[in-house]
PDB file of C-alpha atoms and ligand atoms in Angstrom:
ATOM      1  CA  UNK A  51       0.000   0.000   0.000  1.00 95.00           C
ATOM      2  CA  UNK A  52       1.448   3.556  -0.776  1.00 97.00           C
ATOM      3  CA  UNK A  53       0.909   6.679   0.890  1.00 97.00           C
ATOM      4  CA  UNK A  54      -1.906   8.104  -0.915  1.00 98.00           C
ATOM      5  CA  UNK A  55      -3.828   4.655  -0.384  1.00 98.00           C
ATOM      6  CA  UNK A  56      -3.049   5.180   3.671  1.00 98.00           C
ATOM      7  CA  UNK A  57      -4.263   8.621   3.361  1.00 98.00           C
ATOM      8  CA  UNK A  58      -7.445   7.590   1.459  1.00 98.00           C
ATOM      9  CA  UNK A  59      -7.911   5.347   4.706  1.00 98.00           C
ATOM     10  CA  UNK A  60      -7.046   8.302   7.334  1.00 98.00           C
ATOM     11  CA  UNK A  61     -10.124   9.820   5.570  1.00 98.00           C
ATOM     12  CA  UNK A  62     -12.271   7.041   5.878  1.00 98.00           C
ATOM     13  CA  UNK A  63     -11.703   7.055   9.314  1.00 98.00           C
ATOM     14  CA  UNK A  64     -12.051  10.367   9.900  1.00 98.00           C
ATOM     15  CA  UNK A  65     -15.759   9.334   9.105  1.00 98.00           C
ATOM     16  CA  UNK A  66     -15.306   7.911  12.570  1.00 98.00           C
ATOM     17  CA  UNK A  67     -14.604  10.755  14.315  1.00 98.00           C
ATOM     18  CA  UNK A  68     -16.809  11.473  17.541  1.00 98.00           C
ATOM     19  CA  UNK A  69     -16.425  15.235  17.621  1.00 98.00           C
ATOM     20  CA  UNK A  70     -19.335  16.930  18.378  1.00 98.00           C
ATOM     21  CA  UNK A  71     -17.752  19.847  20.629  1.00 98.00           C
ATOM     22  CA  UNK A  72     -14.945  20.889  18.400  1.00 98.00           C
ATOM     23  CA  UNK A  73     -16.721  20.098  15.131  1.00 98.00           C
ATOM     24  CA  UNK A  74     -12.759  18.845  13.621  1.00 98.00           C
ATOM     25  CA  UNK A  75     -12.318  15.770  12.488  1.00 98.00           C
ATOM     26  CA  UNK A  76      -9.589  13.882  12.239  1.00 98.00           C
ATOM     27  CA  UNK A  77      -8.583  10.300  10.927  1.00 98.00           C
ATOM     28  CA  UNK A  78      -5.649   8.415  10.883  1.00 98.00           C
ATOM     29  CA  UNK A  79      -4.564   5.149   9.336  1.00 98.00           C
ATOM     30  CA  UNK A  80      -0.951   3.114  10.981  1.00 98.00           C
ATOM     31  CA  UNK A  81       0.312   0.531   8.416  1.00 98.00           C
ATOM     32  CA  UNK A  82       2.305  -2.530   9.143  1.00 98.00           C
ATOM     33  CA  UNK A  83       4.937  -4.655   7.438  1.00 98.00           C
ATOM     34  CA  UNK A  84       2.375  -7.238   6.708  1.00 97.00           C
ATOM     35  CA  UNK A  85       0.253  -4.782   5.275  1.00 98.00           C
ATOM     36  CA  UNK A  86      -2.432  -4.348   7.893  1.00 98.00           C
ATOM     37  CA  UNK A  87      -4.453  -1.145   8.327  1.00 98.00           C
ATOM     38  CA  UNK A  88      -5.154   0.523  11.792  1.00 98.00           C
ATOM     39  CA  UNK A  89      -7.294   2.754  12.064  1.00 98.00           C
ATOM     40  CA  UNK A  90      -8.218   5.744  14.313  1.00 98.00           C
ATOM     41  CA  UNK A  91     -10.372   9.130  14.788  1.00 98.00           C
ATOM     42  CA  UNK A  92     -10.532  11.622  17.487  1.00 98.00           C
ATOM     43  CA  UNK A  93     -13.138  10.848  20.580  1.00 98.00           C
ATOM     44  CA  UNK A  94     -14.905  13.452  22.010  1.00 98.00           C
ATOM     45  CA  UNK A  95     -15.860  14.064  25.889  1.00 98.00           C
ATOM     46  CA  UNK A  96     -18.378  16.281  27.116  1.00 98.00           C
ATOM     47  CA  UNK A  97     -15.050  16.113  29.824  1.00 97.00           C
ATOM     48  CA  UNK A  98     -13.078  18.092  27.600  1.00 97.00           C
ATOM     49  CA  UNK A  99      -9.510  16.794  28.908  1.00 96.00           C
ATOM     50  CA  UNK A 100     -10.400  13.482  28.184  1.00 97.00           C
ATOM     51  CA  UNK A 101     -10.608  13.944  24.334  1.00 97.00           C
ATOM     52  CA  UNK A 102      -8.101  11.503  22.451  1.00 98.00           C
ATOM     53  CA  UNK A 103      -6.614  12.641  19.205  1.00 98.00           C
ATOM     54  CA  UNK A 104      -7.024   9.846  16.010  1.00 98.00           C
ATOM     55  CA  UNK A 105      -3.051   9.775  15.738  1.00 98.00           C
ATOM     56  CA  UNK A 106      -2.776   7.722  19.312  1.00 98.00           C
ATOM     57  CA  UNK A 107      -6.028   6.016  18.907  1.00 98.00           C
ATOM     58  CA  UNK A 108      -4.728   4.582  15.687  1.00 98.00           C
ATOM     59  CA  UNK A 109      -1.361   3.802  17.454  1.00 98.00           C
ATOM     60  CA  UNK A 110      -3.018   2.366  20.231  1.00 98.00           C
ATOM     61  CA  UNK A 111      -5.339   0.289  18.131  1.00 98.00           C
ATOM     62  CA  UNK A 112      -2.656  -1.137  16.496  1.00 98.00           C
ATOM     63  CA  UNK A 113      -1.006  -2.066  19.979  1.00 98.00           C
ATOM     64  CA  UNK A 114      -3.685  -3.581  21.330  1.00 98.00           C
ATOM     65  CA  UNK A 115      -4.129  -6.098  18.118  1.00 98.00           C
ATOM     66  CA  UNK A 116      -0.076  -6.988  19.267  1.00 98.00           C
ATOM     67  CA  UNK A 117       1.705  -4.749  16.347  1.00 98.00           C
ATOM     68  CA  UNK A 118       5.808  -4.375  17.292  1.00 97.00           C
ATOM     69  CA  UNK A 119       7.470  -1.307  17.070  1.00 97.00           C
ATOM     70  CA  UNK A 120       9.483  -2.212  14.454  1.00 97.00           C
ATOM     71  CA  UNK A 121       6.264  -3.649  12.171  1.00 98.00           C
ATOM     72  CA  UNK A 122       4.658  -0.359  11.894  1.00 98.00           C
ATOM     73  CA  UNK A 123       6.012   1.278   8.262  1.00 98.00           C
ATOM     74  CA  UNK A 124       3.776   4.175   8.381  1.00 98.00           C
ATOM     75  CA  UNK A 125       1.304   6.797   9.856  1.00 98.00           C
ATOM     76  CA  UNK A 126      -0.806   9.012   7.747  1.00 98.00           C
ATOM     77  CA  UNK A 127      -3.327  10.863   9.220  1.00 98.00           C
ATOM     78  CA  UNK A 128      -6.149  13.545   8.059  1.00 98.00           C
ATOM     79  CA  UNK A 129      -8.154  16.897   8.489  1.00 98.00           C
ATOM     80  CA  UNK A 130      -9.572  19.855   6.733  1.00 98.00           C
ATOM     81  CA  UNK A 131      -7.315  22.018   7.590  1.00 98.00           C
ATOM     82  CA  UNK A 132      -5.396  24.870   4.936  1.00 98.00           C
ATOM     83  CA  UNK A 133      -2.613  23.134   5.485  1.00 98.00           C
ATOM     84  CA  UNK A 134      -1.577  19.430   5.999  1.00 98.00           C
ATOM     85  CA  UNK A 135      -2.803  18.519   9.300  1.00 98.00           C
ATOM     86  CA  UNK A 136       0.076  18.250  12.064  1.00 98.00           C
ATOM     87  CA  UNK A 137       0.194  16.107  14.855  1.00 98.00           C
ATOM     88  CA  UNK A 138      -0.618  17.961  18.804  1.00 98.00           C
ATOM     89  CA  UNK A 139       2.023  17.930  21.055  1.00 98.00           C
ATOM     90  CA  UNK A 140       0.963  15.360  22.957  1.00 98.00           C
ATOM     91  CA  UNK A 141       0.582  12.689  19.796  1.00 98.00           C
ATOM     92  CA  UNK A 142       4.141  13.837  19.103  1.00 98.00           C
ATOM     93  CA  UNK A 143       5.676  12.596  22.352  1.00 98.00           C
ATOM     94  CA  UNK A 144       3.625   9.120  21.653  1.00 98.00           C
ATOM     95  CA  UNK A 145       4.862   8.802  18.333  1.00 98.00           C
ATOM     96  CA  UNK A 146       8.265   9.157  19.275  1.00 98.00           C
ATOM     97  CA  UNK A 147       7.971   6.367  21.825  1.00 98.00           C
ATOM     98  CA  UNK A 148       6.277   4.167  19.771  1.00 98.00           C
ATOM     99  CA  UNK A 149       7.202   4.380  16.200  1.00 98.00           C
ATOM    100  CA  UNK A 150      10.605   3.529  14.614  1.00 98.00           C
ATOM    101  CA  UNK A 151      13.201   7.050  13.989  1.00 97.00           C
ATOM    102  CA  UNK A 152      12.365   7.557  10.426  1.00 98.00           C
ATOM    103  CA  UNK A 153       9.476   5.910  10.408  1.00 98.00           C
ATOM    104  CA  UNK A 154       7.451   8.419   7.727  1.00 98.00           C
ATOM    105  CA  UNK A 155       4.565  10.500   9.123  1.00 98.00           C
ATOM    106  CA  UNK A 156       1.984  11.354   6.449  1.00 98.00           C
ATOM    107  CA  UNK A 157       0.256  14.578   6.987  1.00 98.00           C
ATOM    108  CA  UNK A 158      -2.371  15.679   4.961  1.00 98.00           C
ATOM    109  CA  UNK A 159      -5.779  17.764   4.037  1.00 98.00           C
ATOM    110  CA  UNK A 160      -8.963  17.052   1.833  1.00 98.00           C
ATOM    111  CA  UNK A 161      -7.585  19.220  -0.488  1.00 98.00           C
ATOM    112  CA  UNK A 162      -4.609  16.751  -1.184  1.00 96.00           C
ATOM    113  CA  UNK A 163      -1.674  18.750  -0.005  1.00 98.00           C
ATOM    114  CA  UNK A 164       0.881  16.453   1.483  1.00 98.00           C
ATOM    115  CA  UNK A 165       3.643  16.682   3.704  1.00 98.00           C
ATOM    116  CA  UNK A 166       6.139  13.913   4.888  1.00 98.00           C
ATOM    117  CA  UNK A 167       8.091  14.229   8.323  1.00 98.00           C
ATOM    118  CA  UNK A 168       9.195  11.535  10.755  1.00 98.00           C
ATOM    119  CA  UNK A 169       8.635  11.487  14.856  1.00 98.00           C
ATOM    120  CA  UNK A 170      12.717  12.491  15.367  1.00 98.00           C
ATOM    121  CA  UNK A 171      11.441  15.936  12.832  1.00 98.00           C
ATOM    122  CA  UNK A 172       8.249  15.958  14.968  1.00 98.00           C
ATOM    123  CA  UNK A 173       9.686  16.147  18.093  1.00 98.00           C
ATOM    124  CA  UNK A 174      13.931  17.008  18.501  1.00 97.00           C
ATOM    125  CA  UNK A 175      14.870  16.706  22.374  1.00 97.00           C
ATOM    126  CA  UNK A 176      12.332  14.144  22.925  1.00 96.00           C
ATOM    127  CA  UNK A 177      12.147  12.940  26.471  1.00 95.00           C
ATOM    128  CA  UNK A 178      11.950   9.025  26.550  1.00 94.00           C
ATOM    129  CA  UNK A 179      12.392   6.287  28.845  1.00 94.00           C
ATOM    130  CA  UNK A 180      16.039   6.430  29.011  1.00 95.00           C
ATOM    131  CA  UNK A 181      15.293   9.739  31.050  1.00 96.00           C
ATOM    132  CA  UNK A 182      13.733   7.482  33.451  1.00 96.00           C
ATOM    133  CA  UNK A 183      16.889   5.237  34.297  1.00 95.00           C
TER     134      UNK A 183
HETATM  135  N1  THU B 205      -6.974  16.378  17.117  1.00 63.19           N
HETATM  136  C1  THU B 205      -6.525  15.181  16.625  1.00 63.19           C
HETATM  137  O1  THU B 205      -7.256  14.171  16.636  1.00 63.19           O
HETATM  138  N2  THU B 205      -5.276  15.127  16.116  1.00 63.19           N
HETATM  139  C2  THU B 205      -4.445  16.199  16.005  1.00 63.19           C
HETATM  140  O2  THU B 205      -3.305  16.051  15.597  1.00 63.19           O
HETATM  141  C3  THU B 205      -4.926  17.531  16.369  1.00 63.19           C
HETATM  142  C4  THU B 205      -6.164  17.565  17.177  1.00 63.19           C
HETATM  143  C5  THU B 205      -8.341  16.424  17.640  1.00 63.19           C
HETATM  144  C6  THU B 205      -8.450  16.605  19.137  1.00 63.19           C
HETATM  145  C7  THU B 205      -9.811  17.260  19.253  1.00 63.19           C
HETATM  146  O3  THU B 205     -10.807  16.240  19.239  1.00 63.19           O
HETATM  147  C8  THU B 205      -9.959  18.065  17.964  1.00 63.19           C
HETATM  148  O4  THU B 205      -9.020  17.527  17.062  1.00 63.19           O
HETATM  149  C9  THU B 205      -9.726  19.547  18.126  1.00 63.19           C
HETATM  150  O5  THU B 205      -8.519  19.804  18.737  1.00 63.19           O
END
């Protein structure tokens, strides 16, 4: 599967989205070596704080069916935005735990601009686990 084939699934997952506060959705589609799609859109709460973007959702959903690190070849993810749409601060810090350095992060619109970055671009000085020892 190539990128514009993950995108077209970010935005069928953005069809997902549970958003009724902000009105912005957002999907996002995680691909694996063995060419399984994971998908993810943001969930809303009423509880504002406890809103989860579609980046981790997807990452998480991809966890939870027992996807490795290094197995995960891409992340492309989705909004209507002017712009491609870039990953919050907090998604940043999870990608860089949980995907590979390099691994290529797909950003995108509707309008089908496209920009390619990676979680070490996303997010220099990351703090990680081996702040922890
Ligand atoms: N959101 C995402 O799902 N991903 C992003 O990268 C940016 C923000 C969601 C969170 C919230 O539901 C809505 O978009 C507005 O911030």
């Amino acid at each position: 599967m190539n990128k514009e084939e993950l995108i077209k699934k970010a935005q069928e997952a953005r069809k997902l989205s549970y958003s009724p506060y902000s009105n912005f959705k957002v999907g996002a589609a995680l691909l694996t070596k063995s060419g399984e799609v994971y998908l993810g859109a943001n969930i809303e709460n009423s509880s504002y704080p406890l809103c989860m973007c579609a980046e981790r959702n997807a990452i998480y959903n991809a966890m939870l069916h027992k996807v490795k690190r290094e197995d995960i070849v891409m992340l492309a993810l989705s909004a209507d935005t002017p712009e491609p749409c870039s990953p919050c601060g907090a998604c940043r810090q999870v990608i860089s735990e949980l995907l590979k350095e390099g691994t290529p992060i797909i950003m995108s619109n509707l309008k089908g601009d496209i920009k390619e970055t990676t979680p070490e671009e996303l997010l220099p000085f990351a703090f990680s686990g081996d702040d922890l020892q």
